[in-house]
Coordinates of C-alpha atoms in Angstrom, one line a residue:
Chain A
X97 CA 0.0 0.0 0.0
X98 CA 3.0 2.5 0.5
X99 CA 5.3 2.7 -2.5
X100 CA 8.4 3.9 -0.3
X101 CA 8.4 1.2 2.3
X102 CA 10.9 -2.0 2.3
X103 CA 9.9 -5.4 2.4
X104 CA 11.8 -7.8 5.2
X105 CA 11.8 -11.1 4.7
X106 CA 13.5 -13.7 6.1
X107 CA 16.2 -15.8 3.8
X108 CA 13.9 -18.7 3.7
X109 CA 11.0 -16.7 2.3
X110 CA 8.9 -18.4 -0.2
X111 CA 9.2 -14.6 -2.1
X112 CA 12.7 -15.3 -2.7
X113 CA 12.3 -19.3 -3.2
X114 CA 9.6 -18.4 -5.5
X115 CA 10.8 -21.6 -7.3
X116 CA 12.0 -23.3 -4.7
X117 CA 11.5 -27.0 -6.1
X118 CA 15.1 -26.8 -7.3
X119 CA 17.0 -26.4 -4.6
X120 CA 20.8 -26.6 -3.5
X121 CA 23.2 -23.9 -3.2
X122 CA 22.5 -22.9 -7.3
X123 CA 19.3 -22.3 -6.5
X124 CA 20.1 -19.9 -3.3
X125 CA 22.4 -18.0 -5.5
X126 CA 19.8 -17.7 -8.5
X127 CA 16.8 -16.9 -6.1
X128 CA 19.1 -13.9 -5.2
X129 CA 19.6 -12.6 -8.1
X130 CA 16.4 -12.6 -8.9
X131 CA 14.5 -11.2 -5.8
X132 CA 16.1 -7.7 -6.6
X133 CA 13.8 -7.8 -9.7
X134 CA 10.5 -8.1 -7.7
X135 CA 9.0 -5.7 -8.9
X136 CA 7.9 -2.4 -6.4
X137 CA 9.5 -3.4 -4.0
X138 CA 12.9 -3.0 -1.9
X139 CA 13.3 -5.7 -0.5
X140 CA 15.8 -6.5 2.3
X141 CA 16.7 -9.7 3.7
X142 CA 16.9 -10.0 7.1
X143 CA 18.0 -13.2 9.9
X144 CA 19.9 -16.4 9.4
X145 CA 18.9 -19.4 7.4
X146 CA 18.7 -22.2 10.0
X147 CA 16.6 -19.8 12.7
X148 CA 13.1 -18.1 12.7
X149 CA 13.0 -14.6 12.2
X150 CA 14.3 -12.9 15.9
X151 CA 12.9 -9.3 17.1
X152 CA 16.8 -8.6 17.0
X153 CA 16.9 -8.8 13.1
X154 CA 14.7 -5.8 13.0
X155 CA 15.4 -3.9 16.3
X156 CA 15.9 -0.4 14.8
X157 CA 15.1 -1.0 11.5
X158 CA 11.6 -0.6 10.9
X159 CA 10.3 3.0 9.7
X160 CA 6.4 3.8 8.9
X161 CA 5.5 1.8 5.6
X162 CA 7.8 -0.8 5.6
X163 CA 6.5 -4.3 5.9
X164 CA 7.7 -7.3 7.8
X165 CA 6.6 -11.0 6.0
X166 CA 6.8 -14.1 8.4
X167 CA 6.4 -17.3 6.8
X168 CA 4.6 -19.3 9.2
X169 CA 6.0 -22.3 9.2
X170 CA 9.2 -21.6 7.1
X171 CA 9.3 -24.8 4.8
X172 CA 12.8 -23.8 3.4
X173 CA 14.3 -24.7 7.0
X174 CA 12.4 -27.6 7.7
X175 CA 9.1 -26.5 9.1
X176 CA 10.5 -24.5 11.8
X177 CA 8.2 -21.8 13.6
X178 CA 8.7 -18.3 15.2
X179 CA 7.6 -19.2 19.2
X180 CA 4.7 -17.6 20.2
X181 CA 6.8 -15.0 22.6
X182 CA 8.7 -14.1 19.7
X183 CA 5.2 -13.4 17.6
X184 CA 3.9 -11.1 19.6
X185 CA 7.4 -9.5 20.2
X186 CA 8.0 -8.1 16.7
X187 CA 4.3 -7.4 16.8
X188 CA 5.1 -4.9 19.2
X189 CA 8.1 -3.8 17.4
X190 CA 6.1 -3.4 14.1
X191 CA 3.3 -1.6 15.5
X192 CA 5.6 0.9 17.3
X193 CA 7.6 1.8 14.2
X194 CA 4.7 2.3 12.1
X195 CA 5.6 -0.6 9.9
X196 CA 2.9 -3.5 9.0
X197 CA 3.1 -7.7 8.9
X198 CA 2.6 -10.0 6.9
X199 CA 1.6 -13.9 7.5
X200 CA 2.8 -16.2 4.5
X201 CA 1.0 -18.7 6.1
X202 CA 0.8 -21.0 3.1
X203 CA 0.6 -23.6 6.3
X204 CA -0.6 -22.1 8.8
X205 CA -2.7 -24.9 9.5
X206 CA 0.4 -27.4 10.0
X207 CA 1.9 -24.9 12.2
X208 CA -0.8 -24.2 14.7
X209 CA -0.6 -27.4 16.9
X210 CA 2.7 -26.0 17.6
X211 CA 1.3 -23.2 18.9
X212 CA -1.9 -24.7 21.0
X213 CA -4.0 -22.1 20.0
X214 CA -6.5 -20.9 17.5
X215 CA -5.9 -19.8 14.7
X216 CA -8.0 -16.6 14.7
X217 CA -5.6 -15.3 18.2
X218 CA -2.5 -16.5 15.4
X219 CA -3.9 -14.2 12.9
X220 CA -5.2 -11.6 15.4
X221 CA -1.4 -10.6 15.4
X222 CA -0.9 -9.7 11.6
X223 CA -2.3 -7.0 8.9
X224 CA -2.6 -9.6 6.3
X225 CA -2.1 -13.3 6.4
X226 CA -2.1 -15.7 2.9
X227 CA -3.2 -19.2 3.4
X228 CA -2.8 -22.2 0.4
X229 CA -5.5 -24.7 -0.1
X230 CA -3.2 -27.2 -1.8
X231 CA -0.7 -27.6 0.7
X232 CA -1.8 -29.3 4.5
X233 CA -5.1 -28.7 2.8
X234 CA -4.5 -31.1 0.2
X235 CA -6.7 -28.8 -2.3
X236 CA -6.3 -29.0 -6.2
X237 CA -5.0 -25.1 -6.3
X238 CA -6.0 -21.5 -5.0
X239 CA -5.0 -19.7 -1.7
X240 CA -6.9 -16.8 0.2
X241 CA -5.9 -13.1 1.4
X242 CA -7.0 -11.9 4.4
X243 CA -6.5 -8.3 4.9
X244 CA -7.9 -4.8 4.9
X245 CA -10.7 -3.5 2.4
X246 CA -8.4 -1.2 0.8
X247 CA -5.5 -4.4 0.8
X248 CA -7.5 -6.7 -0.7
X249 CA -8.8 -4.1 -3.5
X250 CA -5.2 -2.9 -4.1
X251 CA -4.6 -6.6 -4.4
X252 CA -6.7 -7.8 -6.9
X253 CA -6.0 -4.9 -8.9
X254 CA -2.2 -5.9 -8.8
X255 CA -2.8 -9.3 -9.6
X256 CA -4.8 -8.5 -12.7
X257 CA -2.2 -6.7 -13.8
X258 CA 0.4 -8.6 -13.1
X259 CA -1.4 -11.4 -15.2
X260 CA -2.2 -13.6 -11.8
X261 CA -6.1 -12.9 -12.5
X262 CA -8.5 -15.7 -13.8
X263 CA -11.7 -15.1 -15.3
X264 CA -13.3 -16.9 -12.7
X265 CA -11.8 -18.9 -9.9
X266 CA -15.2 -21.2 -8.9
X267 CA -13.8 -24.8 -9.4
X268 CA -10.6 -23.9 -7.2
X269 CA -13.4 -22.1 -4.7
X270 CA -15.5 -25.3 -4.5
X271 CA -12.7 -28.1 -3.8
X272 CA -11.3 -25.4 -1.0
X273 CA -14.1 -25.9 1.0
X274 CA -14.8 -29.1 0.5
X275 CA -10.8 -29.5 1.6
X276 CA -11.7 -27.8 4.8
X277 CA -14.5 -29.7 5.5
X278 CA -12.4 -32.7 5.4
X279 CA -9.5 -31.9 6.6
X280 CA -9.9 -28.9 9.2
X281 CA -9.8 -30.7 12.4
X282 CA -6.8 -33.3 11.7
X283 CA -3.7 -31.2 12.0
X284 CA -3.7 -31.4 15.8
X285 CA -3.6 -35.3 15.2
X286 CA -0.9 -35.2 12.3
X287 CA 1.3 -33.3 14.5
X288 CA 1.2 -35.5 17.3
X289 CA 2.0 -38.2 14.5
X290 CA 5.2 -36.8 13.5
X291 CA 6.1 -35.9 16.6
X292 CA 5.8 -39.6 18.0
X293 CA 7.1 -40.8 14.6
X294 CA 10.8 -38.4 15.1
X295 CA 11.0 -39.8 19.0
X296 CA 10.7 -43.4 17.5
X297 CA 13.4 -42.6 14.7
X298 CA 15.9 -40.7 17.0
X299 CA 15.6 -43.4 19.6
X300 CA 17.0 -46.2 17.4
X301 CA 20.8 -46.1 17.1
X302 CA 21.5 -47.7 13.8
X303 CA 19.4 -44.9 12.5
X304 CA 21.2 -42.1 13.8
X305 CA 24.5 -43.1 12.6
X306 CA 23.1 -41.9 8.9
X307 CA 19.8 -39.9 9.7
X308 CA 19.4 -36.5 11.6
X309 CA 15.7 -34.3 11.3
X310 CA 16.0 -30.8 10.5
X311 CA 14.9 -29.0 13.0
X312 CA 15.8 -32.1 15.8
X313 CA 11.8 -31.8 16.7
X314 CA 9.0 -30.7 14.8
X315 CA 7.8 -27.5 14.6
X316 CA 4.7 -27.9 12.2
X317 CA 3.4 -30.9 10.6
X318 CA 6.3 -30.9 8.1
X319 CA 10.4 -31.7 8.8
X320 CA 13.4 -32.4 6.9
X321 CA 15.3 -35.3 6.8
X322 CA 19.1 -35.6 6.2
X323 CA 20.8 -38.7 5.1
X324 CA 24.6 -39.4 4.7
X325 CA 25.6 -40.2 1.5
X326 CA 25.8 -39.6 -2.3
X327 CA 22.6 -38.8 -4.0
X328 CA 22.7 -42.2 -6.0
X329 CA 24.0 -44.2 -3.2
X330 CA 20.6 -43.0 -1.6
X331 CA 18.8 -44.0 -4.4
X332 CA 19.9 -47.0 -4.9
X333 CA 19.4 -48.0 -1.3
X334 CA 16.0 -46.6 -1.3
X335 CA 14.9 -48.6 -4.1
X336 CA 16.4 -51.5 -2.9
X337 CA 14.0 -51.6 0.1
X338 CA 10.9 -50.3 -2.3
X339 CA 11.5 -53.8 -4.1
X340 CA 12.1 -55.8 -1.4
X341 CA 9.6 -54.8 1.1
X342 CA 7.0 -52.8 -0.9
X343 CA 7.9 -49.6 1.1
X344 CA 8.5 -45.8 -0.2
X345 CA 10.2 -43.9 2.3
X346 CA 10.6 -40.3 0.1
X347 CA 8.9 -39.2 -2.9
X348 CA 11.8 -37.3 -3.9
X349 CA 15.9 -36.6 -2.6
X350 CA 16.0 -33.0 -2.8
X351 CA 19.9 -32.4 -2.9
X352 CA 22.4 -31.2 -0.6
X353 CA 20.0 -28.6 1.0
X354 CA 20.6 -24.9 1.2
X355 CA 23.6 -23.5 3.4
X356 CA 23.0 -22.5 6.6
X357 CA 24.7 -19.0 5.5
X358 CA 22.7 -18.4 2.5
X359 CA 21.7 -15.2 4.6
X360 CA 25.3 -14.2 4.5
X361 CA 27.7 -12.7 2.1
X362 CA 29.8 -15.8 1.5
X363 CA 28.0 -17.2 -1.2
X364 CA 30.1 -20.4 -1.4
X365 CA 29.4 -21.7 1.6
X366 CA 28.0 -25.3 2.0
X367 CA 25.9 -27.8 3.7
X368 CA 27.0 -30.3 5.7
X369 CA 29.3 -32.7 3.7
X370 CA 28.1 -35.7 2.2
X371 CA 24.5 -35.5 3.1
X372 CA 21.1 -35.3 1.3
X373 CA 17.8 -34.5 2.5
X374 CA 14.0 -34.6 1.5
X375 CA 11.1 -33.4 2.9
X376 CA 8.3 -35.3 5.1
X377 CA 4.8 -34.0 5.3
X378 CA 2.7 -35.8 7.4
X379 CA -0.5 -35.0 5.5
X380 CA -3.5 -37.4 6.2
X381 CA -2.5 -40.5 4.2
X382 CA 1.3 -40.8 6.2
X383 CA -0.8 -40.7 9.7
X384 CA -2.2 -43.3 8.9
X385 CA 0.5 -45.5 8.4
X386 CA 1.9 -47.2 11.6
X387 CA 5.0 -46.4 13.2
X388 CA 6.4 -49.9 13.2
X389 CA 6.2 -49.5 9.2
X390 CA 8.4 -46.3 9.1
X391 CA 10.6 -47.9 11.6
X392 CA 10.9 -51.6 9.1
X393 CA 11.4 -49.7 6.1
X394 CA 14.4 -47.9 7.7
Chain B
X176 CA 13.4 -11.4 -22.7
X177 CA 15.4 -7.9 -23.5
X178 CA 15.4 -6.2 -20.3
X179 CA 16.5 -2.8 -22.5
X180 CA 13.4 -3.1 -24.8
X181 CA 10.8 -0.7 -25.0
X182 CA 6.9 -1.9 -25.0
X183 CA 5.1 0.0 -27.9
X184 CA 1.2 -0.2 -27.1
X185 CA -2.0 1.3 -28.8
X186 CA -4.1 3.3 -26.6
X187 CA -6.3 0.4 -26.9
X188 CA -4.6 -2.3 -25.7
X189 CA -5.7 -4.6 -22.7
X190 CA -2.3 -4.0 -21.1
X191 CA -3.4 -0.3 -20.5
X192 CA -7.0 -1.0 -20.3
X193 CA -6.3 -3.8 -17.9
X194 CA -9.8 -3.4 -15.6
X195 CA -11.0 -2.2 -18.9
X196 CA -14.7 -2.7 -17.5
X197 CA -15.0 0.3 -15.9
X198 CA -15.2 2.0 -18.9
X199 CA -15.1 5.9 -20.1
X200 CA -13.1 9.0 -19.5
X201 CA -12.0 8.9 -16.1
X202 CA -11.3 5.2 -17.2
X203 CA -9.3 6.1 -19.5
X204 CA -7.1 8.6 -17.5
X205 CA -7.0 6.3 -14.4
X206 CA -5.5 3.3 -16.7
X207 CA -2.8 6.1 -18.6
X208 CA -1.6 6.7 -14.7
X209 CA -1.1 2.8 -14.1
X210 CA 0.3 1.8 -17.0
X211 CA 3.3 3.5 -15.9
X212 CA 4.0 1.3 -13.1
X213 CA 3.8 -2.0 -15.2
X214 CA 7.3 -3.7 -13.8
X215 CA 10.0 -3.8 -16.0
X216 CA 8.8 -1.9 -19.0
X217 CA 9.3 1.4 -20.1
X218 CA 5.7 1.7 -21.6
X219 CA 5.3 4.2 -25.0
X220 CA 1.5 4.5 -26.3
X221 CA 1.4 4.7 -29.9
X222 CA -1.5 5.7 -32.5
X223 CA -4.8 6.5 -32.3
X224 CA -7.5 5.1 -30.6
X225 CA -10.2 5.3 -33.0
X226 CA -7.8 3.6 -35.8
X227 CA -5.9 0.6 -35.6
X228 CA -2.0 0.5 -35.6
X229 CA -0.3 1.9 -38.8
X230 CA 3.0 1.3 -40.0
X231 CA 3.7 5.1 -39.9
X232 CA 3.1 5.2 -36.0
X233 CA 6.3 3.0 -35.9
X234 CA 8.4 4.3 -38.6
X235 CA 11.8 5.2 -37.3
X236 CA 11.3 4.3 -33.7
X237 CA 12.0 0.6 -33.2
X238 CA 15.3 -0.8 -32.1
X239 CA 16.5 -3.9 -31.2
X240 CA 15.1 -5.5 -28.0
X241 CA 12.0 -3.7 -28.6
X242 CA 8.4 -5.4 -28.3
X243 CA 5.4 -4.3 -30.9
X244 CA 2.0 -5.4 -29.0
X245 CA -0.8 -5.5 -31.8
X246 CA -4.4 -6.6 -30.2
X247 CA -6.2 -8.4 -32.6
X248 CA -9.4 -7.6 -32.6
X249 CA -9.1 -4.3 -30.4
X250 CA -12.0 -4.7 -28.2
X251 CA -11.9 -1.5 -26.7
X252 CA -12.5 0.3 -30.1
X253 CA -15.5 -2.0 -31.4
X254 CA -13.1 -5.1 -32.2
X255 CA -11.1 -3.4 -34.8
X256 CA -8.8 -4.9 -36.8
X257 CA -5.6 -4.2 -38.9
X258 CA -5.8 -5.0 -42.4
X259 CA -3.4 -7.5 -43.6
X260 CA -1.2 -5.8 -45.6
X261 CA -0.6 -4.0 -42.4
X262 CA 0.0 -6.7 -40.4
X263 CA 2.6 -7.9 -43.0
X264 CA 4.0 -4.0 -43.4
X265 CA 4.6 -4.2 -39.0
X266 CA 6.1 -7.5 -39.6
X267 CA 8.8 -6.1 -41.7
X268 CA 9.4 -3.1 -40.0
X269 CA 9.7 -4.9 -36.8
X270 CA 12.0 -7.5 -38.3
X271 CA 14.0 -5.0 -40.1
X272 CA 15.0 -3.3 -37.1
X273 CA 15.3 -6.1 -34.6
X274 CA 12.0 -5.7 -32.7
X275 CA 9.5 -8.2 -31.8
X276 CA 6.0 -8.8 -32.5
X277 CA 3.6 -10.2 -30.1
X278 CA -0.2 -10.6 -30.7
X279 CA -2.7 -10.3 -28.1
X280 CA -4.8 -12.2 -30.1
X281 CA -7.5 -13.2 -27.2
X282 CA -9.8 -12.7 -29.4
X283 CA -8.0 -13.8 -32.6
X284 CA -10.7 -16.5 -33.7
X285 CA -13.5 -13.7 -33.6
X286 CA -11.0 -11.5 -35.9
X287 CA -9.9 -14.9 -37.7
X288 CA -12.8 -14.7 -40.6
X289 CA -12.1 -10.8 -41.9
X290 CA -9.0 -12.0 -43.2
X291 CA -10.8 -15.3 -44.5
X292 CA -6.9 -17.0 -43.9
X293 CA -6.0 -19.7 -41.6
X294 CA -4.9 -18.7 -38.1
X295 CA -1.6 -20.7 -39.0
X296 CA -1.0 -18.0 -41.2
X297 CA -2.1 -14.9 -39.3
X298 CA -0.3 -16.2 -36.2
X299 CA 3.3 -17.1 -39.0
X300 CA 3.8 -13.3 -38.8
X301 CA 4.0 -13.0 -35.3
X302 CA 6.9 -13.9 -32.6
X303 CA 4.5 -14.9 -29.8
X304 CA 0.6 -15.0 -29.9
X305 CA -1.7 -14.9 -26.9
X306 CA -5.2 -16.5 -27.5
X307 CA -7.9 -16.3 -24.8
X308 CA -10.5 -19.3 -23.8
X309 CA -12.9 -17.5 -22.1
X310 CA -13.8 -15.0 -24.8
X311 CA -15.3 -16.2 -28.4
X312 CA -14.4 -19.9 -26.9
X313 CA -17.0 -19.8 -24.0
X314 CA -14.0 -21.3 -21.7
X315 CA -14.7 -20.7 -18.1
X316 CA -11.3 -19.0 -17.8
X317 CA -7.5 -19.3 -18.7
X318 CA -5.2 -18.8 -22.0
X319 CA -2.3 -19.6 -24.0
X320 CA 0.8 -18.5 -25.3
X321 CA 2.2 -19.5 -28.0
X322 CA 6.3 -18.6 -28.6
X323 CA 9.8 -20.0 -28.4
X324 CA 10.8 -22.3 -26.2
X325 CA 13.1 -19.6 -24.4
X326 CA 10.7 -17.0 -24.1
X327 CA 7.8 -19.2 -22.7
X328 CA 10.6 -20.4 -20.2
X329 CA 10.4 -17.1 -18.7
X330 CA 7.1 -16.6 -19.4
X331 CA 6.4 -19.7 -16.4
X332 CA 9.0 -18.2 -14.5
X333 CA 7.6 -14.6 -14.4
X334 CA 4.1 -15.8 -13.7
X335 CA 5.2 -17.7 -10.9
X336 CA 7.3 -15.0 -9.4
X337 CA 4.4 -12.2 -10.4
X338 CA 1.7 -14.6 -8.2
X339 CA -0.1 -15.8 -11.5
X340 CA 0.7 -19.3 -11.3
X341 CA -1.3 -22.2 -10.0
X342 CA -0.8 -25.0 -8.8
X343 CA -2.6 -26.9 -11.3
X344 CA -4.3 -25.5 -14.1
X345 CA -6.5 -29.3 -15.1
X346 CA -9.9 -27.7 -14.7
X347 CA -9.2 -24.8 -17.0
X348 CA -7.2 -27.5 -19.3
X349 CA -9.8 -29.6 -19.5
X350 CA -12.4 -27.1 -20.5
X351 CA -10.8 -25.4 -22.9
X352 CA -10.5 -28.4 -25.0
X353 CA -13.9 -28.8 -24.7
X354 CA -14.6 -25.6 -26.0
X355 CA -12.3 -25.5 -28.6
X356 CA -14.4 -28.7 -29.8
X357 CA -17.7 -27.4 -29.7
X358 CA -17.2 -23.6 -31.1
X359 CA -13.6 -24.2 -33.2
X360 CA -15.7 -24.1 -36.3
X361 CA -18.5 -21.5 -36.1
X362 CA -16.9 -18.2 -36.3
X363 CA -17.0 -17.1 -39.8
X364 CA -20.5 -18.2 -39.0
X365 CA -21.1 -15.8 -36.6
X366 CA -19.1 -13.1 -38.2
X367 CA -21.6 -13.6 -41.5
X368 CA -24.4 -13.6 -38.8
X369 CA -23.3 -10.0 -37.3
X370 CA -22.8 -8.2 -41.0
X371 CA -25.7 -9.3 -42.3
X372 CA -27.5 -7.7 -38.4
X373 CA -25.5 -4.4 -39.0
X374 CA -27.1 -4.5 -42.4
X375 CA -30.2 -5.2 -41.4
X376 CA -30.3 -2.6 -38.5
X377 CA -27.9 0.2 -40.6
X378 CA -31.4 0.1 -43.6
X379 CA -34.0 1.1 -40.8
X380 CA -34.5 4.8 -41.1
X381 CA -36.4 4.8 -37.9
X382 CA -33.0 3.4 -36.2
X383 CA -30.6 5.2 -37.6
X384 CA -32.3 8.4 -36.0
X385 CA -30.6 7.4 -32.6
X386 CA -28.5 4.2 -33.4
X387 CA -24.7 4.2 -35.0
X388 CA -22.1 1.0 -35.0
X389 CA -18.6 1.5 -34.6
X390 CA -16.8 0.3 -36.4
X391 CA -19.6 1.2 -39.1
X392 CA -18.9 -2.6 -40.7
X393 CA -17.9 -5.5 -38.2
X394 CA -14.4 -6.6 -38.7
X395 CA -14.7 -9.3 -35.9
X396 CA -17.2 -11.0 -34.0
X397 CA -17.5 -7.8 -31.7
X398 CA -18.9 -4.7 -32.1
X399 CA -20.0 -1.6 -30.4
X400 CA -23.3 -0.2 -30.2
X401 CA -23.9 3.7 -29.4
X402 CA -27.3 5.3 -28.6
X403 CA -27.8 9.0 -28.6
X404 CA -29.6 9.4 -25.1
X405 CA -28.6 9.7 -21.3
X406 CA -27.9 6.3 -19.1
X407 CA -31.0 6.6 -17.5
X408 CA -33.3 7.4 -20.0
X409 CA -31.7 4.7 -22.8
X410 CA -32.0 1.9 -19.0
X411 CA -36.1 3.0 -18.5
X412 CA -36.3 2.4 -22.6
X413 CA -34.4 -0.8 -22.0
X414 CA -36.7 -2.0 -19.1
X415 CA -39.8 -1.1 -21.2
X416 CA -38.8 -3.2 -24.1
X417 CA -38.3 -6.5 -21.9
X418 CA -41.7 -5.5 -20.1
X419 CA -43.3 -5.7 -23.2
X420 CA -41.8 -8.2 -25.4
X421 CA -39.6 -10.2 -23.2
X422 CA -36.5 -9.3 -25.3
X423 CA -33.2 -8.1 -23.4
X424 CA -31.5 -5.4 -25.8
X425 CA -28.1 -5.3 -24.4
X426 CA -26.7 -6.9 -20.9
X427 CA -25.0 -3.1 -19.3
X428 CA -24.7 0.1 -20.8
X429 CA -21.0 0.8 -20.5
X430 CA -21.0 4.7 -20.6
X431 CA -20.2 7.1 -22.3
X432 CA -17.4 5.4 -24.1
X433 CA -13.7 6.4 -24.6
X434 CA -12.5 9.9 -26.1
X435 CA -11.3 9.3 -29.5
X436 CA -8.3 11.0 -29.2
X437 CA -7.4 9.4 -25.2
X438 CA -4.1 8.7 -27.1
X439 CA -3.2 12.6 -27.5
X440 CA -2.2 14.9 -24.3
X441 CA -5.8 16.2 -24.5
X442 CA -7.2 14.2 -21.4
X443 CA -10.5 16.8 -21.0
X444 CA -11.3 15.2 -24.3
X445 CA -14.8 14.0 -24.1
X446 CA -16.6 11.5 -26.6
X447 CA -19.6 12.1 -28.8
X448 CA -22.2 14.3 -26.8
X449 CA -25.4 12.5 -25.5
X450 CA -24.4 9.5 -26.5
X451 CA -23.9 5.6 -24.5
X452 CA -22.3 2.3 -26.1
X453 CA -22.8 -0.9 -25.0
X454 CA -21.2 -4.0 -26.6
X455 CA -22.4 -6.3 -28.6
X456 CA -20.8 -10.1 -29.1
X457 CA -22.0 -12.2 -32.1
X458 CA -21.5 -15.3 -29.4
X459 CA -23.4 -19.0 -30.0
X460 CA -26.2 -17.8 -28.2
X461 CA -26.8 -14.5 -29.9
X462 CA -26.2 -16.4 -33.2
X463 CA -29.6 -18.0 -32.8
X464 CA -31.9 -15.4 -32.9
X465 CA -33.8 -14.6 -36.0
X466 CA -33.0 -11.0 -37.4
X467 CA -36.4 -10.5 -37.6
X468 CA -36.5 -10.6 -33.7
X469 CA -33.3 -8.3 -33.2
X470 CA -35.4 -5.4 -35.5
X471 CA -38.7 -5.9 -33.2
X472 CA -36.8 -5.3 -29.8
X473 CA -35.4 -2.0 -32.0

C-alpha cells in the first residue's frame, strides 16, 4: 500500500524461493539474483537461514510503511516456527515503528498445533495473512488473502495486472471448501503423528548413525530429513528396500539442501558434507500409516 | 526477454485498459496513470484510438530488443482490426530493425474470418501470440501462449514470481478443450451472422435516428453499439422493451465510451455528446436469434 516502504523477509521466504522446487546452493544464489527484480519493492533480507525470524533482526530497523513477511512455518528450514513469545514481540516492534506484517501462512494450519491455540488469536497478530489450499489442505490449487478492504482491493487490482487474474476462480473455490471440511480438524492429530514418529526414529541407534531431522523436533506438521551419503548411493538403497519390502520412504531426494549462510555474504558456503535430505509431510495418508512400518522400512 | 526493450502499445490495448470494464473517460485517464508502473517496461503509447496500428506510428522508432504489441481484434474500439497488408508491413518493419512482434490475439478466432486466412497464417507473422478461452471460446477461464521455447521459459517463470501461477491448471485445461471442440468451427458463421445484423439494422431509417455502429462494418465477432440518449433514460427504454416483449436489448450500458483521441495529451477530451455504447458479441447464443427478432426489440 506504501510505494516507499521495504519489504523484510526472512532468507527462507517463499518470495525469494519463489521456485523453490530446485533447490541446492544454485538455486540460493539464483533466487538472489532474482528477488532484486521483484517488482515495487525494496526488499531487504533480514536473519539467518537455520533460525526463525528474531525481534533482533529488526530492532531499529523498521520506519512507517515498511512491511515485515513471516512465513509461518518456514518450509525452506524444515518446518521451523517463530515461538509464540517471539510473535507477539516483533508485533510490538512493528506496530511501534509504524511498519505492518505480513503472514505467509501457506501452512498455517500445519503450524498451529505448535502453537496450542486458534488460529484466529495466530492471525489476530498480523495486517494480512495468505493461506494455500493445496498444501496441508491437500486442495487441487488457489490460496486466500485476508486483509484490509483497501489491501484486498489494491490486491486484486495488482494481480490483474500482473497477469495472476482468472476469469473466474469457482472450481478452485469449491474443492477449497470441500478440503476444509475434510481436513480442518486433523492437524492437531498429524502433529502429534510426526512428533511420535521423530522420538521413535531418534531413539533407534542404527538410524542415527546416517539420519538427523532438521529442526531435531517438529515444529509444524512438516520436517526435513538428512541422510549421509551420495545422491545415487541413496537412491539406490532406497529402491532396494521399495523392491524388497514394498515400502516408499521419500517421494523425492531433494539435494544437498541450502547453506545454513545463504543469509550471508559468503555465497560459497556449504551444507553439511556428504549429506542429502528430503522433505516429510505428514498430511492425512502418512498418519495413517503405523509407526512400526516407518521404523521396518528404515 | 530484452530487459532494455521498449513496449510499444496502442491506446487500446488490454495492457493499458487492464480493468478495462470500468469503462469511459476517467477510465481512461485512471488506466494512462497505471500503465506506468507495469514492472520492467518502459511503456510508450502509440497511435490513435479510433484507428488501428499503422505502420507510420512506428516508422523510425524501433530498435532492437524492442516489443510491438498489436491486439487483434481491439475490443476497446469496437473489435477493430488491422488489415493484412498492415500486419505484414509491421512485420517487416519490426523484423528490419530487430523488434518483436507479439499478438494479443485473445480474441484472434472472432478477428480470424475478416482476413478469410487460416490462423496458422495470421499467427506465422507473429513472434508470440496470446489466445484467450474465455472469450469467443466460451471457456470458463485461462489462455495460451504460443512462442519460443526460451521466451515461454520465462514466461512460467515470471508468472510464478508475479503470483499468477497455479498450482494446477487441469480444470481450466480440460475445459478449454472442450470448448475449442464445440465452437472451433463457427466463427465465420457468426461473423456472416453480425454483418448481415449491422445490415439489417444500418437500412432502418427509424434506427438510424438514434443508433450508430462503430466500427460502421464488423471486422470481428465484436462490435460496439452507441445510442444518442442519457444512461438513465436509454436503461427506463431498455426495461420497457423486456416489459413488453420479453427481449433483453443489451446486458450493461458501459457509458459514455472512450474519447477518441485518449491517445493525444488532451485528457478533458470528451466523446460524442449525448451518447452511451454498449457492446455487442456475435456469441453462439446470440447467433440463434432470428433478425427478424433483433429489429422488433429496435
Amino acid at each position: 500500500e506504501s510505494s516507499s516502504g521495504r519489504l523484510f523477509l526472512h532468507p527462507t521466504s517463499h518470495l525469494i524461493h519463489h521456485d523453490c522446487l530446485r533447490d541446492g546452493p544454485a538455486q540460493a544464489r539464483l533466487a538472489r539474483g532474482k528477488v532484486e527484480r521483484l517488482p515495487a519493492f525494496t526488499v531487504e533480507v533480514v536473519g539467518h537461514f537455520a533460525r526463525p525470524l528474531c525481534p533482533e533482526h529488526l530492532h531499529s530497523l523498521l520506519r512507517p510503511g515498511d512491511v515485515v513477511v513471516i512465513e509461518l512455518p518456514q518450509r525452506m528450514n524444515g518446518g521451523r516456527t517463530c515461538r509464540w513469545e517471539t510473535l507477539m514481540e516483533i508485533r510490538r516492534l512493528t506496530a511501534e515503528s509504524g511498519a505492518r506484517l505480513h503472514m505467509d501462512g501457506a501452512r498455517l494450519f500445519e503450524a498451529k498445533p505448535f502453537y496450542g491455540r486458534d488460529v484466529r488469536e495466530i492471525c489476530a497478530l498480523f495486517d494480512s495473512v495468505y493461506i494455500s489450499w493445496y498444501k496441508g489442505f491437500g486442495g487441487m490449487a488457489g490460496a486466500l488473502l485476508a486483509a484490509s478492504d483497501s489491501l484486498i482491493s489494491l490486491a486484486a487490482d495488482w494481480r490483474s495486472r500482473l497477469g495472476g487474474g482468472l476469469f473466474t476462480f469457482t472450481p478452485q473455490w469449491l474443492d477449497a471448501r470441500e478440503q476444509l471440511r475434510c481436513h480442518l480438524g486433523s492437524f492437531t492429530q498429524r502433529f502429534l503423528r510426526l512428533q511420535e514418529l521423530v522420538e521413535a526414529m531418534t531413539a533407534e541407534p542404527a538410524l542415527s548413525l546416517f539420519l538427523r531431522f532438521e529442526p531435531p523436533a517438529p515444529e509444524s506438521c512438516l520436517i526435513h530429513v538428512y541422510l549421509k551419503g551420495s545422491e545415487d548411493m541413496l537412491q539406490a538403497a532406497h529402491d532396494g528396500v521399495l523392491n524388497a519390502l514394498g515400502l516408499k520412504l521419500w517421494n523425492r531426494l531433494r539435494g544437498v539442501g541450502y547453506p545454513a549462510s545463504f543469509c550471508d555474504d559468503d555465497e560459497e558456503a556449504q551444507s553439511e558434507a556428504g549429506e542429502c535430505y528430503f522433505e516429510f509431510n505428514m498430511g492425512p495418508a502418512n498418519a495413517q500409516i503405523p509407526i512400526s512400518t516407518f521404523l521396518e522400512g528404515w
